[in-house]
XYZ file of C-alpha atoms in Angstrom:
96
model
C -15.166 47.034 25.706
C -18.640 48.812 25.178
C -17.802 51.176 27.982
C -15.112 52.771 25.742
C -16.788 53.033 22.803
C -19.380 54.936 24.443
C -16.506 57.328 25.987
C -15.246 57.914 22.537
C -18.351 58.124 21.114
C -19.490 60.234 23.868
C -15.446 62.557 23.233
C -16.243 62.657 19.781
C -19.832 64.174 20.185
C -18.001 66.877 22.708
C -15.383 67.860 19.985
C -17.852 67.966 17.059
C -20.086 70.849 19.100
C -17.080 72.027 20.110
C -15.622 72.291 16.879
C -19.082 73.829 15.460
C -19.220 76.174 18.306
C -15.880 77.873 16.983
C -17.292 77.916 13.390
C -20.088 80.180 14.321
C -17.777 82.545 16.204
C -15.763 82.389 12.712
C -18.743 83.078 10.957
C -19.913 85.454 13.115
C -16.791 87.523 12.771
C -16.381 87.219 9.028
C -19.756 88.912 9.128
C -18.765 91.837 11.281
C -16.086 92.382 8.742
C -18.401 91.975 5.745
C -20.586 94.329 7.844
C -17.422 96.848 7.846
C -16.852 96.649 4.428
C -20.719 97.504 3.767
C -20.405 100.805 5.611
C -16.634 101.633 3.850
C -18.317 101.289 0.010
C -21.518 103.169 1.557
C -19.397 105.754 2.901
C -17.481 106.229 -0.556
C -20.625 106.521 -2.764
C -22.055 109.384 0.383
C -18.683 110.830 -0.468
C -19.491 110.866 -4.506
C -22.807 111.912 -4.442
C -21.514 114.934 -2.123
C -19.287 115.790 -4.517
C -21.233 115.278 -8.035
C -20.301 116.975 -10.850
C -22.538 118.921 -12.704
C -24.707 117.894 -15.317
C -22.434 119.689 -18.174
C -19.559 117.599 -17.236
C -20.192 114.776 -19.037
C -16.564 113.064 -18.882
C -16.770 113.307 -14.853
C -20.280 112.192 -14.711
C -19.395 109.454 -16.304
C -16.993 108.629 -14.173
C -18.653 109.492 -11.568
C -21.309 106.553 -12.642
C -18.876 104.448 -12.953
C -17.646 104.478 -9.672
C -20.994 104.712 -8.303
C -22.027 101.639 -10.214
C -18.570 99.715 -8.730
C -19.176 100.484 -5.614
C -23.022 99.345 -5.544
C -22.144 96.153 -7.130
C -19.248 95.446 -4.544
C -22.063 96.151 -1.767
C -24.420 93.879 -3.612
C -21.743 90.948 -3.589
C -21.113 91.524 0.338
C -24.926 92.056 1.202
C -24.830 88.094 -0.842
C -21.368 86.956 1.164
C -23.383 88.439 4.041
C -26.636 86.058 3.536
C -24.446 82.937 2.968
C -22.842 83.365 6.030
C -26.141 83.794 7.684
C -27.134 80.421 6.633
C -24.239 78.729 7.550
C -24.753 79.879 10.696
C -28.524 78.490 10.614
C -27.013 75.120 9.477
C -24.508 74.977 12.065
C -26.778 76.375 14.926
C -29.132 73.400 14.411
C -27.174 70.954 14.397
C -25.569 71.859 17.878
């Protein structure tokens, strides 16, 4: 009787690292896709500031801040996605 509830206890401890092992690859890819979408809204605001308007075209300009602004508070919310992912990660890793 005690020898199988130490093989279940002993299964169970084998699935739950098991089952935290494939969280951190999840993890670990959700933040190579947060990563991705980092560089995309960088890449759009390299593409805006190449193409700025000039100072005496105020309606574009402020458009053109607009945009910017979006874009920097889109990366700002992924760079945060980005650091609780990070710390799941550290959660998970420690208790493996």
């Amino acid at each position: 009787m005690n020898k199988k509830k130490d093989n279940d206890n002993e299964l169970f401890e084998k699935l739950f690292e098991l089952n935290i092992k494939y969280a951190i690859e999840d993890s670990n890819i959700n933040m190579k896709m947060i990563d991705n979408r980092i560089k995309f809204y960088q890449t759009l605001i390299n593409h805006l500031e190449d193409n700025k308007p000039f100072f005496f075209q105020k309606k574009k300009l402020i458009e053109y801040n607009d945009k910017k602004e979006e874009y920097e508070n889109k990366i700002y919310e992924l760079y945060t996605q980005l650091g609780e992912e990070y710390e799941m990660i550290e959660k998970l890793s420690s208790k493996v």
